[in-house]
Amino acid sequence: MATVWTLASTKGGCGKTTLTAIIAGEIVRNGGTVVLIDTDKNTPLMRWAAKNRLPDAVTVLDATDKSGRELTDALQRLKDSRSFVLIDTEGTRNMLTGLAVQQSSVVVIPMKWSELDVAEALKIQDFVAVASQARGRPIPSVIVPSQVDAVIESKAQRAVKKALADTGATWIDPPVLTKSPYVAMFTEGRLLHDLDTTTNSQVLQNAKDNAHAVVKAIGKAAVEFAHASATG
Ligand SMILES: Nc1ncnc2c1ncn2[C@@H]1O[C@H](COP(=O)(O)OP(=O)(O)OP(=O)(O)O)[C@@H](O)[C@H]1O
Ligand SMILES: [Mg+2]
């Protein structure tokens, strides 16, 4: 059975598409194959793939049809495969995001440390909880701080963190750091590990280390969530 992770937040620009590409890179690095489903009408993943530099282990499908038919058909076709499926969604609340969430093993919610992003992340998390209830099976949702400066933590950022903690929400650590290779993936049309070697090697290595730690932490949080739901 395919493992389906959906990247969702109604907040535009919080890092969904970037994190989709980061996770895809980690899956391929571990010897896996991954199907990326692009449900965003701006088709950022389709444009990435159109550069024809992604390895064979990555397939990108266009499922932007608003009716949800393409998405449902794609998931149905992949149901019995052993692939990892990543669904990238648009930064608005729409039916495709709802459909994707309902059929997910895990919902990944990227979020910048800003009041606006946090509010939208909590809304999506509530939506996932409702979808879980409707499905009669828990759907883990994992909040992933994104575009975080490794060095400076502002006073405003600390205040937002405290406010989120006060709601009882949890998030993974480390965050997705702000790194130029994450932008270069899209300009070059490649996965992180296949970036041109002319990129500063230390900068690239730091991004690879961050990507590895982030994806590991998401997997761990999802397992803990499932365990807590089963026992609690
Ligand atoms: N970790 C990061 N380091 C550097 N730049 C980043 C990082 N994450 C995202 N960005 C940049 O921020 C912008 C928004 O990121 P991205 O497109 O991944 O967000 P999104 O949530 O998919 O947006 P949308 O809601 O429009 O689909 C892009 O220009 C991207 O290159
Ligand atoms: Mg996007």
PDB file of N, CA, C and O in Angstrom, residues 153-180:
ATOM      1  N   GLU A 153      17.275  34.355  16.545  1.00  0.00           N
ATOM      2  CA  GLU A 153      15.866  34.170  16.916  1.00  0.00           C
ATOM      3  C   GLU A 153      15.376  35.509  17.457  1.00  0.00           C
ATOM      4  O   GLU A 153      15.872  35.995  18.474  1.00  0.00           O
ATOM      5  N   SER A 154      14.405  36.100  16.749  1.00  0.00           N
ATOM      6  CA  SER A 154      13.936  37.426  17.148  1.00  0.00           C
ATOM      7  C   SER A 154      12.999  37.317  18.342  1.00  0.00           C
ATOM      8  O   SER A 154      12.468  36.248  18.647  1.00  0.00           O
ATOM      9  N   LYS A 155      12.787  38.482  18.961  1.00  0.00           N
ATOM     10  CA  LYS A 155      11.877  38.538  20.104  1.00  0.00           C
ATOM     11  C   LYS A 155      10.457  38.156  19.646  1.00  0.00           C
ATOM     12  O   LYS A 155       9.745  37.410  20.317  1.00  0.00           O
ATOM     13  N   ALA A 156      10.099  38.654  18.450  1.00  0.00           N
ATOM     14  CA  ALA A 156       8.760  38.371  17.911  1.00  0.00           C
ATOM     15  C   ALA A 156       8.586  36.867  17.707  1.00  0.00           C
ATOM     16  O   ALA A 156       7.548  36.290  18.022  1.00  0.00           O
ATOM     17  N   GLN A 157       9.637  36.244  17.194  1.00  0.00           N
ATOM     18  CA  GLN A 157       9.599  34.809  16.944  1.00  0.00           C
ATOM     19  C   GLN A 157       9.401  34.026  18.249  1.00  0.00           C
ATOM     20  O   GLN A 157       8.620  33.089  18.313  1.00  0.00           O
ATOM     21  N   ARG A 158      10.111  34.467  19.282  1.00  0.00           N
ATOM     22  CA  ARG A 158       9.979  33.797  20.591  1.00  0.00           C
ATOM     23  C   ARG A 158       8.555  33.927  21.122  1.00  0.00           C
ATOM     24  O   ARG A 158       7.993  32.992  21.679  1.00  0.00           O
ATOM     25  N   ALA A 159       7.966  35.106  20.903  1.00  0.00           N
ATOM     26  CA  ALA A 159       6.601  35.343  21.398  1.00  0.00           C
ATOM     27  C   ALA A 159       5.603  34.430  20.660  1.00  0.00           C
ATOM     28  O   ALA A 159       4.701  33.856  21.276  1.00  0.00           O
ATOM     29  N   VAL A 160       5.796  34.277  19.345  1.00  0.00           N
ATOM     30  CA  VAL A 160       4.898  33.430  18.550  1.00  0.00           C
ATOM     31  C   VAL A 160       5.038  31.965  18.993  1.00  0.00           C
ATOM     32  O   VAL A 160       4.053  31.238  19.132  1.00  0.00           O
ATOM     33  N   LYS A 161       6.279  31.563  19.255  1.00  0.00           N
ATOM     34  CA  LYS A 161       6.536  30.195  19.719  1.00  0.00           C
ATOM     35  C   LYS A 161       5.804  29.924  21.029  1.00  0.00           C
ATOM     36  O   LYS A 161       5.167  28.888  21.205  1.00  0.00           O
ATOM     37  N   LYS A 162       5.890  30.895  21.928  1.00  0.00           N
ATOM     38  CA  LYS A 162       5.254  30.723  23.238  1.00  0.00           C
ATOM     39  C   LYS A 162       3.731  30.620  23.075  1.00  0.00           C
ATOM     40  O   LYS A 162       3.076  29.760  23.671  1.00  0.00           O
ATOM     41  N   ALA A 163       3.193  31.493  22.205  1.00  0.00           N
ATOM     42  CA  ALA A 163       1.738  31.485  21.986  1.00  0.00           C
ATOM     43  C   ALA A 163       1.295  30.131  21.411  1.00  0.00           C
ATOM     44  O   ALA A 163       0.259  29.588  21.811  1.00  0.00           O
ATOM     45  N   LEU A 164       2.086  29.571  20.502  1.00  0.00           N
ATOM     46  CA  LEU A 164       1.723  28.272  19.922  1.00  0.00           C
ATOM     47  C   LEU A 164       1.811  27.173  20.980  1.00  0.00           C
ATOM     48  O   LEU A 164       0.921  26.319  21.080  1.00  0.00           O
ATOM     49  N   ALA A 165       2.865  27.215  21.772  1.00  0.00           N
ATOM     50  CA  ALA A 165       3.016  26.202  22.835  1.00  0.00           C
ATOM     51  C   ALA A 165       1.837  26.276  23.801  1.00  0.00           C
ATOM     52  O   ALA A 165       1.336  25.249  24.263  1.00  0.00           O
ATOM     53  N   ASP A 166       1.364  27.496  24.072  1.00  0.00           N
ATOM     54  CA  ASP A 166       0.237  27.673  25.001  1.00  0.00           C
ATOM     55  C   ASP A 166      -1.057  27.044  24.477  1.00  0.00           C
ATOM     56  O   ASP A 166      -1.962  26.755  25.250  1.00  0.00           O
ATOM     57  N   THR A 167      -1.141  26.840  23.159  1.00  0.00           N
ATOM     58  CA  THR A 167      -2.354  26.186  22.626  1.00  0.00           C
ATOM     59  C   THR A 167      -2.272  24.662  22.810  1.00  0.00           C
ATOM     60  O   THR A 167      -3.229  23.950  22.512  1.00  0.00           O
ATOM     61  N   GLY A 168      -1.106  24.187  23.227  1.00  0.00           N
ATOM     62  CA  GLY A 168      -0.933  22.735  23.393  1.00  0.00           C
ATOM     63  C   GLY A 168      -0.389  22.076  22.129  1.00  0.00           C
ATOM     64  O   GLY A 168      -0.146  20.875  22.107  1.00  0.00           O
ATOM     65  N   ALA A 169      -0.202  22.872  21.071  1.00  0.00           N
ATOM     66  CA  ALA A 169       0.320  22.304  19.814  1.00  0.00           C
ATOM     67  C   ALA A 169       1.801  21.966  19.972  1.00  0.00           C
ATOM     68  O   ALA A 169       2.508  22.560  20.791  1.00  0.00           O
ATOM     69  N   THR A 170       2.246  21.002  19.180  1.00  0.00           N
ATOM     70  CA  THR A 170       3.666  20.667  19.167  1.00  0.00           C
ATOM     71  C   THR A 170       4.182  20.815  17.740  1.00  0.00           C
ATOM     72  O   THR A 170       3.393  20.855  16.792  1.00  0.00           O
ATOM     73  N   TRP A 171       5.495  20.886  17.604  1.00  0.00           N
ATOM     74  CA  TRP A 171       6.096  21.011  16.277  1.00  0.00           C
ATOM     75  C   TRP A 171       7.424  20.275  16.295  1.00  0.00           C
ATOM     76  O   TRP A 171       7.952  19.954  17.357  1.00  0.00           O
ATOM     77  N   ILE A 172       7.927  20.015  15.103  1.00  0.00           N
ATOM     78  CA  ILE A 172       9.171  19.233  15.069  1.00  0.00           C
ATOM     79  C   ILE A 172      10.393  20.142  15.183  1.00  0.00           C
ATOM     80  O   ILE A 172      10.337  21.339  14.899  1.00  0.00           O
ATOM     81  N   ASP A 173      11.469  19.530  15.563  1.00  0.00           N
ATOM     82  CA  ASP A 173      12.760  20.192  15.611  1.00  0.00           C
ATOM     83  C   ASP A 173      13.768  19.214  15.013  1.00  0.00           C
ATOM     84  O   ASP A 173      13.712  18.030  15.342  1.00  0.00           O
ATOM     85  N   PRO A 174      14.677  19.593  14.159  1.00  0.00           N
ATOM     86  CA  PRO A 174      14.945  20.946  13.713  1.00  0.00           C
ATOM     87  C   PRO A 174      13.896  21.453  12.721  1.00  0.00           C
ATOM     88  O   PRO A 174      13.182  20.665  12.108  1.00  0.00           O
ATOM     89  N   PRO A 175      13.865  22.795  12.540  1.00  0.00           N
ATOM     90  CA  PRO A 175      13.023  23.383  11.502  1.00  0.00           C
ATOM     91  C   PRO A 175      13.693  23.251  10.131  1.00  0.00           C
ATOM     92  O   PRO A 175      14.870  22.885  10.053  1.00  0.00           O
ATOM     93  N   VAL A 176      12.928  23.540   9.081  1.00  0.00           N
ATOM     94  CA  VAL A 176      13.544  23.694   7.760  1.00  0.00           C
ATOM     95  C   VAL A 176      14.238  25.053   7.781  1.00  0.00           C
ATOM     96  O   VAL A 176      13.581  26.092   7.922  1.00  0.00           O
ATOM     97  N   LEU A 177      15.544  25.035   7.713  1.00  0.00           N
ATOM     98  CA  LEU A 177      16.290  26.301   7.771  1.00  0.00           C
ATOM     99  C   LEU A 177      16.220  27.014   6.425  1.00  0.00           C
ATOM    100  O   LEU A 177      15.981  26.387   5.382  1.00  0.00           O
ATOM    101  N   THR A 178      16.419  28.311   6.447  1.00  0.00           N
ATOM    102  CA  THR A 178      16.511  29.075   5.198  1.00  0.00           C
ATOM    103  C   THR A 178      17.861  28.758   4.555  1.00  0.00           C
ATOM    104  O   THR A 178      18.912  29.033   5.153  1.00  0.00           O
ATOM    105  N   LYS A 179      17.828  28.126   3.396  1.00  0.00           N
ATOM    106  CA  LYS A 179      19.068  27.681   2.746  1.00  0.00           C
ATOM    107  C   LYS A 179      18.975  27.916   1.244  1.00  0.00           C
ATOM    108  O   LYS A 179      17.966  27.525   0.621  1.00  0.00           O
ATOM    109  N   SER A 180      20.029  28.468   0.662  1.00  0.00           N
ATOM    110  CA  SER A 180      19.998  28.733  -0.776  1.00  0.00           C
ATOM    111  C   SER A 180      19.872  27.456  -1.633  1.00  0.00           C
ATOM    112  O   SER A 180      19.230  27.493  -2.689  1.00  0.00           O
TER     113      SER A 180
END
